[in-house]
mmCIF file of C-alpha atoms in Angstrom:
data_model
loop_
_atom_site.group_PDB
_atom_site.id
_atom_site.type_symbol
_atom_site.label_atom_id
_atom_site.label_comp_id
_atom_site.label_asym_id
_atom_site.label_seq_id
_atom_site.Cartn_x
_atom_site.Cartn_y
_atom_site.Cartn_z
ATOM 1 C CA UNK A 1 79.300 108.936 89.235
ATOM 2 C CA UNK A 2 82.288 106.329 89.724
ATOM 3 C CA UNK A 3 83.046 104.970 86.035
ATOM 4 C CA UNK A 4 82.174 101.710 85.276
ATOM 5 C CA UNK A 5 85.507 100.318 85.103
ATOM 6 C CA UNK A 6 86.219 101.538 88.174
ATOM 7 C CA UNK A 7 82.920 100.361 90.379
ATOM 8 C CA UNK A 8 84.016 98.347 93.679
ATOM 9 C CA UNK A 9 83.178 94.728 93.794
ATOM 10 C CA UNK A 10 80.628 94.135 96.454
ATOM 11 C CA UNK A 11 80.892 90.927 98.836
ATOM 12 C CA UNK A 12 78.958 90.396 101.134
ATOM 13 C CA UNK A 13 78.399 93.287 103.296
ATOM 14 C CA UNK A 14 75.738 96.583 102.632
ATOM 15 C CA UNK A 15 77.258 99.168 104.585
ATOM 16 C CA UNK A 16 81.301 98.237 105.305
ATOM 17 C CA UNK A 17 83.083 100.687 105.689
ATOM 18 C CA UNK A 18 84.277 103.817 103.745
ATOM 19 C CA UNK A 19 87.287 103.740 105.332
ATOM 20 C CA UNK A 20 89.266 101.405 108.574
ATOM 21 C CA UNK A 21 89.619 104.017 111.450
ATOM 22 C CA UNK A 22 85.514 103.465 111.437
ATOM 23 C CA UNK A 23 85.738 99.358 111.820
ATOM 24 C CA UNK A 24 84.793 100.028 115.213
ATOM 25 C CA UNK A 25 81.174 102.359 114.546
ATOM 26 C CA UNK A 26 80.528 99.609 111.753
ATOM 27 C CA UNK A 27 79.223 97.406 114.858
ATOM 28 C CA UNK A 28 76.877 99.456 115.162
ATOM 29 C CA UNK A 29 72.795 99.172 115.052
ATOM 30 C CA UNK A 30 72.281 99.819 111.263
ATOM 31 C CA UNK A 31 75.149 98.381 110.119
ATOM 32 C CA UNK A 32 75.890 94.734 108.785
ATOM 33 C CA UNK A 33 79.577 94.826 108.265
ATOM 34 C CA UNK A 34 81.023 91.610 109.804
ATOM 35 C CA UNK A 35 83.289 90.073 106.359
ATOM 36 C CA UNK A 36 87.078 90.591 107.844
ATOM 37 C CA UNK A 37 87.992 90.195 103.968
ATOM 38 C CA UNK A 38 85.933 93.388 102.502
ATOM 39 C CA UNK A 39 88.230 95.511 101.606
ATOM 40 C CA UNK A 40 87.058 98.639 103.336
ATOM 41 C CA UNK A 41 85.800 102.256 100.602
ATOM 42 C CA UNK A 42 88.754 104.097 100.917
ATOM 43 C CA UNK A 43 91.165 101.360 100.777
ATOM 44 C CA UNK A 44 90.063 100.054 96.965
ATOM 45 C CA UNK A 45 92.683 100.880 94.528
ATOM 46 C CA UNK A 46 90.365 102.903 92.464
ATOM 47 C CA UNK A 47 91.818 105.188 95.633
ATOM 48 C CA UNK A 48 95.232 105.419 95.776
ATOM 49 C CA UNK A 49 97.219 107.278 99.006
ATOM 50 C CA UNK A 50 97.912 111.221 99.904
ATOM 51 C CA UNK A 51 101.654 110.677 100.082
ATOM 52 C CA UNK A 52 101.541 109.347 95.738
ATOM 53 C CA UNK A 53 100.668 113.436 95.769
ATOM 54 C CA UNK A 54 102.142 114.718 97.949
ATOM 55 C CA UNK A 55 105.657 113.594 98.359
ATOM 56 C CA UNK A 56 107.211 112.255 101.726
ATOM 57 C CA UNK A 57 108.731 115.922 103.372
ATOM 58 C CA UNK A 58 104.897 117.216 103.004
ATOM 59 C CA UNK A 59 102.294 116.942 104.698
ATOM 60 C CA UNK A 60 100.109 113.518 103.661
ATOM 61 C CA UNK A 61 96.287 113.546 103.216
ATOM 62 C CA UNK A 62 94.706 110.224 104.341
ATOM 63 C CA UNK A 63 93.386 109.514 100.544
ATOM 64 C CA UNK A 64 93.051 110.848 96.510
ATOM 65 C CA UNK A 65 90.263 109.811 93.829
ATOM 66 C CA UNK A 66 91.541 111.015 90.887
ATOM 67 C CA UNK A 67 89.079 111.260 87.497
ATOM 68 C CA UNK A 68 88.476 112.498 84.397
ATOM 69 C CA UNK A 69 92.670 112.316 84.367
ATOM 70 C CA UNK A 70 93.197 115.156 85.946
ATOM 71 C CA UNK A 71 90.755 115.776 88.410
ATOM 72 C CA UNK A 72 90.784 114.539 92.150
ATOM 73 C CA UNK A 73 89.222 114.869 95.554
ATOM 74 C CA UNK A 74 90.661 114.914 98.447
ATOM 75 C CA UNK A 75 89.531 113.346 101.366
ATOM 76 C CA UNK A 76 91.190 113.744 105.008
ATOM 77 C CA UNK A 77 90.194 111.346 107.779
ATOM 78 C CA UNK A 78 89.827 112.705 111.303
ATOM 79 C CA UNK A 79 88.767 110.201 113.980
ATOM 80 C CA UNK A 80 87.854 113.071 116.370
ATOM 81 C CA UNK A 81 85.913 115.151 118.085
ATOM 82 C CA UNK A 82 85.701 118.201 115.369
ATOM 83 C CA UNK A 83 86.427 120.786 118.010
ATOM 84 C CA UNK A 84 89.707 118.895 118.421
ATOM 85 C CA UNK A 85 90.599 119.437 114.330
ATOM 86 C CA UNK A 86 93.823 122.128 114.416
ATOM 87 C CA UNK A 87 93.339 123.912 111.295
ATOM 88 C CA UNK A 88 96.602 124.954 110.294
ATOM 89 C CA UNK A 89 97.445 121.235 109.713
ATOM 90 C CA UNK A 90 94.203 120.933 107.450
ATOM 91 C CA UNK A 91 95.434 124.322 105.742
ATOM 92 C CA UNK A 92 99.280 122.927 104.902
ATOM 93 C CA UNK A 93 98.069 119.530 103.788
ATOM 94 C CA UNK A 94 95.545 121.194 101.745
ATOM 95 C CA UNK A 95 98.754 123.708 100.498
ATOM 96 C CA UNK A 96 100.967 120.677 100.075
ATOM 97 C CA UNK A 97 98.285 119.094 97.845
ATOM 98 C CA UNK A 98 97.928 122.258 95.237
ATOM 99 C CA UNK A 99 101.591 122.708 95.310
ATOM 100 C CA UNK A 100 102.036 119.403 94.078
ATOM 101 C CA UNK A 101 98.797 119.306 91.482
ATOM 102 C CA UNK A 102 101.063 119.539 87.970
ATOM 103 C CA UNK A 103 98.563 119.507 85.390
ATOM 104 C CA UNK A 104 95.705 118.381 87.789
ATOM 105 C CA UNK A 105 93.041 120.660 89.621
ATOM 106 C CA UNK A 106 91.580 119.709 93.127
ATOM 107 C CA UNK A 107 88.088 119.459 92.555
ATOM 108 C CA UNK A 108 86.803 118.845 96.134
ATOM 109 C CA UNK A 109 88.554 117.913 99.608
ATOM 110 C CA UNK A 110 86.775 115.844 101.865
ATOM 111 C CA UNK A 111 86.365 116.367 105.781
ATOM 112 C CA UNK A 112 85.940 112.753 107.061
ATOM 113 C CA UNK A 113 85.052 112.696 111.546
ATOM 114 C CA UNK A 114 84.160 110.444 113.573
ATOM 115 C CA UNK A 115 80.379 109.485 113.303
ATOM 116 C CA UNK A 116 80.046 107.877 116.836
ATOM 117 C CA UNK A 117 82.738 110.560 118.338
ATOM 118 C CA UNK A 118 80.641 114.125 116.964
ATOM 119 C CA UNK A 119 77.142 111.648 117.514
ATOM 120 C CA UNK A 120 76.104 115.287 119.100
ATOM 121 C CA UNK A 121 76.454 117.670 115.897
ATOM 122 C CA UNK A 122 73.999 117.240 112.883
ATOM 123 C CA UNK A 123 75.182 118.104 109.774
ATOM 124 C CA UNK A 124 74.394 121.827 109.504
ATOM 125 C CA UNK A 125 76.407 122.452 112.829
ATOM 126 C CA UNK A 126 79.745 120.661 111.611
ATOM 127 C CA UNK A 127 79.471 122.786 108.204
ATOM 128 C CA UNK A 128 78.979 126.402 110.878
ATOM 129 C CA UNK A 129 82.120 124.661 112.821
ATOM 130 C CA UNK A 130 84.100 124.440 110.131
ATOM 131 C CA UNK A 131 83.041 127.690 109.071
ATOM 132 C CA UNK A 132 84.760 129.577 112.324
ATOM 133 C CA UNK A 133 87.654 127.307 112.315
ATOM 134 C CA UNK A 134 88.700 128.222 108.410
ATOM 135 C CA UNK A 135 87.869 131.828 109.130
ATOM 136 C CA UNK A 136 90.396 131.900 111.721
ATOM 137 C CA UNK A 137 93.268 131.347 109.065
ATOM 138 C CA UNK A 138 92.162 133.323 106.269
ATOM 139 C CA UNK A 139 89.657 130.739 104.292
ATOM 140 C CA UNK A 140 86.037 130.895 104.098
ATOM 141 C CA UNK A 141 83.128 128.610 102.959
ATOM 142 C CA UNK A 142 80.328 129.592 101.392
ATOM 143 C CA UNK A 143 77.745 127.349 99.746
ATOM 144 C CA UNK A 144 80.252 124.465 100.085
ATOM 145 C CA UNK A 145 82.759 126.041 98.270
ATOM 146 C CA UNK A 146 86.029 126.947 100.008
ATOM 147 C CA UNK A 147 88.279 130.299 99.123
ATOM 148 C CA UNK A 148 90.719 132.378 100.708
ATOM 149 C CA UNK A 149 91.104 136.147 99.170
ATOM 150 C CA UNK A 150 94.135 136.634 101.362
ATOM 151 C CA UNK A 151 96.897 136.596 98.537
ATOM 152 C CA UNK A 152 99.105 133.868 99.999
ATOM 153 C CA UNK A 153 96.079 131.682 99.590
ATOM 154 C CA UNK A 154 94.100 132.413 96.672
ATOM 155 C CA UNK A 155 95.196 129.534 94.726
ATOM 156 C CA UNK A 156 92.510 127.777 97.360
ATOM 157 C CA UNK A 157 89.599 127.655 95.344
ATOM 158 C CA UNK A 158 87.453 124.378 95.666
ATOM 159 C CA UNK A 159 84.401 122.857 96.717
ATOM 160 C CA UNK A 160 84.540 121.182 100.477
ATOM 161 C CA UNK A 161 82.384 119.250 102.269
ATOM 162 C CA UNK A 162 82.643 117.372 106.542
ATOM 163 C CA UNK A 163 81.394 113.970 105.978
ATOM 164 C CA UNK A 164 80.018 112.061 109.361
ATOM 165 C CA UNK A 165 82.536 109.016 109.054
ATOM 166 C CA UNK A 166 78.772 106.701 108.211
ATOM 167 C CA UNK A 167 77.767 109.609 105.735
ATOM 168 C CA UNK A 168 80.791 108.658 102.786
ATOM 169 C CA UNK A 169 79.337 106.967 100.926
ATOM 170 C CA UNK A 170 79.677 105.963 97.259
ATOM 171 C CA UNK A 171 76.488 108.196 95.918
ATOM 172 C CA UNK A 172 78.704 111.162 98.114
ATOM 173 C CA UNK A 173 81.130 111.140 96.672
ATOM 174 C CA UNK A 174 79.137 110.722 93.121
ATOM 175 C CA UNK A 175 78.389 114.302 94.194
ATOM 176 C CA UNK A 176 81.469 116.008 94.711
ATOM 177 C CA UNK A 177 82.348 115.201 91.272
#
């Protein structure tokens, strides 16, 4: 669970988008967020931008949540069909985070994708696609754990989840901690 001090203030919306890229999806049936002053969840101050950890010359991840003082949860947002996502680009971003960890540790990597552009895919299909995609670059995903047996990628070992935009909630984030 998110710490009490980090609980998010509630505004008028009960189903606010987690990120600005998902705002268009908020207008669909079942979504009630119409408050222009609401801050999307991933823009809340408990999250930091990835460039603060990756540095300017390295690939930048979209969002980082730091908890327990040293543990990180990284969120990469891709507002596109999953078939268009480049696994080498994701690997560069993951390596960038690992190379700048210092005394911190990467607990989980979340790939957040568009609900609308991936509407024809069930959660297990998305995971199977990610398993195939990452296997092509030497990374395995087994039971939500991302790891590699390649010597140059042995440092990669963390939880992994691919989640559609609308499904990434505070509860989902808390379950990854």
